[in-house]
Amino acid sequence: MMRRVIPRPAPGLDDLSKRIIEQLQHDGRRSYAVIGREVGLSEAAVRQRVQRLLDSGVVQIVAVTDPVQVGFTRQALITVRTVGDAAPVFAELGRLEEVDYVVATAGSFDVMAEVVCEDDDHLMDLVNQRIRAIPGVASTETHLYLKLVKQRYDWGTR
């Protein structure tokens, strides 16, 4: 018998906060006054809600760049097999400046980490000298990005 999974709303997000998030996903530079008109709140109320969303870690407002155009010509996904407790490996990978995200996975790898490097020499040093040296790393596999075809951040809320 297949279990039906019922989606649950994120804790603490009411419909107004979700609508604000969707406005920011469309344009992170949109003014609080414009967002307020769209969602039916004052500019001050939007500012307070956005600050709570930022403080709680629900949202980040950043400039997303094309790494190649700002001097980082090599991106890769590093998959890692670990021995023992993988949590210290997650933590160490998360401390590396070149790593932009770390994911705990199930399957043939325990961890995936996306890295952004200046060039192939930088990537090789990162993998050989720093990632493989982390205690608990049994093996790595490097998946080079040849071309970023699609990247989006406007998937909305549920």
mmCIF file of C-alpha atoms in Angstrom:
data_model
loop_
_atom_site.group_PDB
_atom_site.id
_atom_site.type_symbol
_atom_site.label_atom_id
_atom_site.label_comp_id
_atom_site.label_asym_id
_atom_site.label_seq_id
_atom_site.Cartn_x
_atom_site.Cartn_y
_atom_site.Cartn_z
ATOM 1 C CA MET A 1 0.000 0.000 0.000
ATOM 2 C CA MET A 2 1.384 3.394 -1.016
ATOM 3 C CA ARG A 3 1.371 6.144 1.618
ATOM 4 C CA ARG A 4 0.014 9.467 0.532
ATOM 5 C CA VAL A 5 2.277 12.359 1.460
ATOM 6 C CA ILE A 6 0.402 15.500 2.387
ATOM 7 C CA PRO A 7 2.483 18.647 1.836
ATOM 8 C CA ARG A 8 2.772 20.793 4.933
ATOM 9 C CA PRO A 9 3.262 24.545 4.896
ATOM 10 C CA ALA A 10 6.593 25.789 6.127
ATOM 11 C CA PRO A 11 6.328 26.655 9.825
ATOM 12 C CA GLY A 12 5.450 30.258 10.547
ATOM 13 C CA LEU A 13 4.713 31.238 6.953
ATOM 14 C CA ASP A 14 1.299 32.721 6.447
ATOM 15 C CA ASP A 15 -0.123 33.612 3.041
ATOM 16 C CA LEU A 16 1.165 37.207 3.227
ATOM 17 C CA SER A 17 4.729 36.100 3.957
ATOM 18 C CA LYS A 18 4.550 33.623 1.085
ATOM 19 C CA ARG A 19 3.338 36.337 -1.273
ATOM 20 C CA ILE A 20 6.188 38.600 -0.155
ATOM 21 C CA ILE A 21 8.684 35.805 -0.795
ATOM 22 C CA GLU A 22 7.265 35.286 -4.285
ATOM 23 C CA GLN A 23 7.603 39.020 -4.990
ATOM 24 C CA LEU A 24 11.251 38.914 -3.890
ATOM 25 C CA GLN A 25 11.906 35.777 -5.952
ATOM 26 C CA HIS A 26 10.702 37.654 -9.010
ATOM 27 C CA ASP A 27 12.881 40.695 -8.243
ATOM 28 C CA GLY A 28 15.012 40.876 -5.092
ATOM 29 C CA ARG A 29 15.440 44.645 -5.630
ATOM 30 C CA ARG A 30 11.710 45.350 -5.605
ATOM 31 C CA SER A 31 10.934 48.109 -3.113
ATOM 32 C CA TYR A 32 8.962 47.432 0.048
ATOM 33 C CA ALA A 33 6.414 50.029 -1.091
ATOM 34 C CA VAL A 34 5.784 48.161 -4.365
ATOM 35 C CA ILE A 35 5.601 44.817 -2.579
ATOM 36 C CA GLY A 36 3.206 46.340 -0.050
ATOM 37 C CA ARG A 37 0.854 47.503 -2.822
ATOM 38 C CA GLU A 38 0.956 44.017 -4.393
ATOM 39 C CA VAL A 39 0.182 42.157 -1.152
ATOM 40 C CA GLY A 40 -1.983 44.738 0.644
ATOM 41 C CA LEU A 41 0.389 45.814 3.433
ATOM 42 C CA SER A 42 2.135 49.033 4.372
ATOM 43 C CA GLU A 43 5.778 49.540 3.460
ATOM 44 C CA ALA A 44 6.710 49.317 7.162
ATOM 45 C CA ALA A 45 4.826 46.018 7.597
ATOM 46 C CA VAL A 46 6.602 44.540 4.575
ATOM 47 C CA ARG A 47 9.977 45.718 5.916
ATOM 48 C CA GLN A 48 9.283 44.022 9.280
ATOM 49 C CA ARG A 49 8.156 40.778 7.650
ATOM 50 C CA VAL A 50 11.170 40.686 5.323
ATOM 51 C CA GLN A 51 13.491 41.273 8.277
ATOM 52 C CA ARG A 52 11.886 38.359 10.175
ATOM 53 C CA LEU A 53 12.268 36.146 7.086
ATOM 54 C CA LEU A 54 15.940 37.132 6.819
ATOM 55 C CA ASP A 55 16.605 36.683 10.550
ATOM 56 C CA SER A 56 14.983 33.238 10.577
ATOM 57 C CA GLY A 57 16.967 32.039 7.551
ATOM 58 C CA VAL A 58 13.852 31.474 5.430
ATOM 59 C CA VAL A 59 15.197 33.844 2.754
ATOM 60 C CA GLN A 60 18.477 35.338 1.643
ATOM 61 C CA ILE A 61 18.681 38.327 -0.644
ATOM 62 C CA VAL A 62 21.829 38.152 -2.748
ATOM 63 C CA ALA A 63 23.113 39.062 -6.190
ATOM 64 C CA VAL A 64 23.320 35.847 -8.203
ATOM 65 C CA THR A 65 26.192 36.021 -10.663
ATOM 66 C CA ASP A 66 27.405 34.040 -13.619
ATOM 67 C CA PRO A 67 30.626 32.620 -12.120
ATOM 68 C CA VAL A 68 32.461 32.669 -15.471
ATOM 69 C CA GLN A 69 31.828 36.388 -15.935
ATOM 70 C CA VAL A 70 33.250 37.217 -12.489
ATOM 71 C CA GLY A 71 36.448 35.177 -12.862
ATOM 72 C CA PHE A 72 35.486 31.653 -11.768
ATOM 73 C CA THR A 73 35.884 29.552 -14.897
ATOM 74 C CA ARG A 74 35.487 26.113 -13.322
ATOM 75 C CA GLN A 75 32.409 24.782 -11.532
ATOM 76 C CA ALA A 76 32.012 21.180 -10.479
ATOM 77 C CA LEU A 77 29.913 18.872 -8.385
ATOM 78 C CA ILE A 78 32.037 16.794 -6.018
ATOM 79 C CA THR A 79 30.420 13.588 -4.804
ATOM 80 C CA VAL A 80 31.920 12.058 -1.669
ATOM 81 C CA ARG A 81 31.802 8.660 -0.011
ATOM 82 C CA THR A 82 32.502 8.720 3.703
ATOM 83 C CA VAL A 83 33.466 6.254 6.420
ATOM 84 C CA GLY A 84 31.963 6.539 9.873
ATOM 85 C CA ASP A 85 29.835 9.503 10.834
ATOM 86 C CA ALA A 86 29.381 11.785 7.817
ATOM 87 C CA ALA A 87 28.392 14.855 9.879
ATOM 88 C CA PRO A 88 31.985 16.061 10.435
ATOM 89 C CA VAL A 89 32.585 15.796 6.678
ATOM 90 C CA PHE A 90 29.480 17.931 5.999
ATOM 91 C CA ALA A 91 30.768 20.520 8.455
ATOM 92 C CA GLU A 92 34.301 20.638 7.015
ATOM 93 C CA LEU A 93 33.018 20.924 3.446
ATOM 94 C CA GLY A 94 30.723 23.733 4.551
ATOM 95 C CA ARG A 95 33.711 25.691 5.857
ATOM 96 C CA LEU A 96 35.492 25.684 2.478
ATOM 97 C CA GLU A 97 35.172 29.038 0.721
ATOM 98 C CA GLU A 98 34.847 27.427 -2.723
ATOM 99 C CA VAL A 99 31.854 25.295 -1.687
ATOM 100 C CA ASP A 100 28.525 26.989 -2.327
ATOM 101 C CA TYR A 101 26.310 24.167 -1.109
ATOM 102 C CA VAL A 102 26.575 20.812 0.636
ATOM 103 C CA VAL A 103 23.884 18.139 0.415
ATOM 104 C CA ALA A 104 23.563 14.966 2.491
ATOM 105 C CA THR A 105 22.447 12.236 0.112
ATOM 106 C CA ALA A 106 21.280 8.641 0.069
ATOM 107 C CA GLY A 107 22.552 6.189 -2.484
ATOM 108 C CA SER A 108 26.040 5.485 -3.739
ATOM 109 C CA PHE A 109 27.405 8.774 -2.337
ATOM 110 C CA ASP A 110 26.972 10.280 1.114
ATOM 111 C CA VAL A 111 27.605 13.917 0.223
ATOM 112 C CA MET A 112 27.405 16.231 -2.764
ATOM 113 C CA ALA A 113 29.137 19.598 -2.780
ATOM 114 C CA GLU A 114 29.053 22.187 -5.539
ATOM 115 C CA VAL A 115 32.275 24.127 -5.920
ATOM 116 C CA VAL A 116 33.212 27.283 -7.801
ATOM 117 C CA CYS A 117 36.901 27.666 -8.661
ATOM 118 C CA GLU A 118 39.068 30.099 -10.602
ATOM 119 C CA ASP A 119 40.440 27.434 -12.934
ATOM 120 C CA ASP A 120 41.333 23.747 -13.238
ATOM 121 C CA ASP A 121 44.489 24.102 -11.113
ATOM 122 C CA HIS A 122 42.432 25.646 -8.323
ATOM 123 C CA LEU A 123 39.903 22.780 -8.572
ATOM 124 C CA MET A 124 42.650 20.148 -8.556
ATOM 125 C CA ASP A 125 44.230 21.688 -5.458
ATOM 126 C CA LEU A 126 40.861 21.900 -3.725
ATOM 127 C CA VAL A 127 40.006 18.257 -4.375
ATOM 128 C CA ASN A 128 43.448 16.690 -3.893
ATOM 129 C CA GLN A 129 44.860 18.767 -1.068
ATOM 130 C CA ARG A 130 41.833 19.843 0.933
ATOM 131 C CA ILE A 131 38.707 17.761 0.320
ATOM 132 C CA ARG A 132 40.434 14.367 0.199
ATOM 133 C CA ALA A 133 42.389 15.334 3.327
ATOM 134 C CA ILE A 134 39.211 15.726 5.406
ATOM 135 C CA PRO A 135 39.017 12.916 7.989
ATOM 136 C CA GLY A 136 36.206 10.533 7.057
ATOM 137 C CA VAL A 137 36.447 11.087 3.285
ATOM 138 C CA ALA A 138 36.860 7.658 1.680
ATOM 139 C CA SER A 139 36.663 8.731 -1.971
ATOM 140 C CA THR A 140 35.550 11.535 -4.233
ATOM 141 C CA GLU A 141 34.287 11.853 -7.759
ATOM 142 C CA THR A 142 34.435 15.140 -9.643
ATOM 143 C CA HIS A 143 31.726 16.034 -12.147
ATOM 144 C CA LEU A 144 32.832 19.016 -14.243
ATOM 145 C CA TYR A 145 30.273 21.573 -15.371
ATOM 146 C CA LEU A 146 30.735 22.194 -19.088
ATOM 147 C CA LYS A 147 27.901 24.709 -19.404
ATOM 148 C CA LEU A 148 25.232 26.008 -17.065
ATOM 149 C CA VAL A 149 22.043 25.462 -19.042
ATOM 150 C CA LYS A 150 19.393 26.452 -16.491
ATOM 151 C CA GLN A 151 19.400 27.964 -13.040
ATOM 152 C CA ARG A 152 16.373 29.545 -11.417
ATOM 153 C CA TYR A 153 15.220 30.682 -8.022
ATOM 154 C CA ASP A 154 11.591 31.656 -8.610
ATOM 155 C CA TRP A 155 9.827 28.375 -7.805
ATOM 156 C CA GLY A 156 7.396 30.105 -5.465
ATOM 157 C CA THR A 157 6.125 28.786 -2.126
ATOM 158 C CA ARG A 158 3.744 26.072 -0.984
#
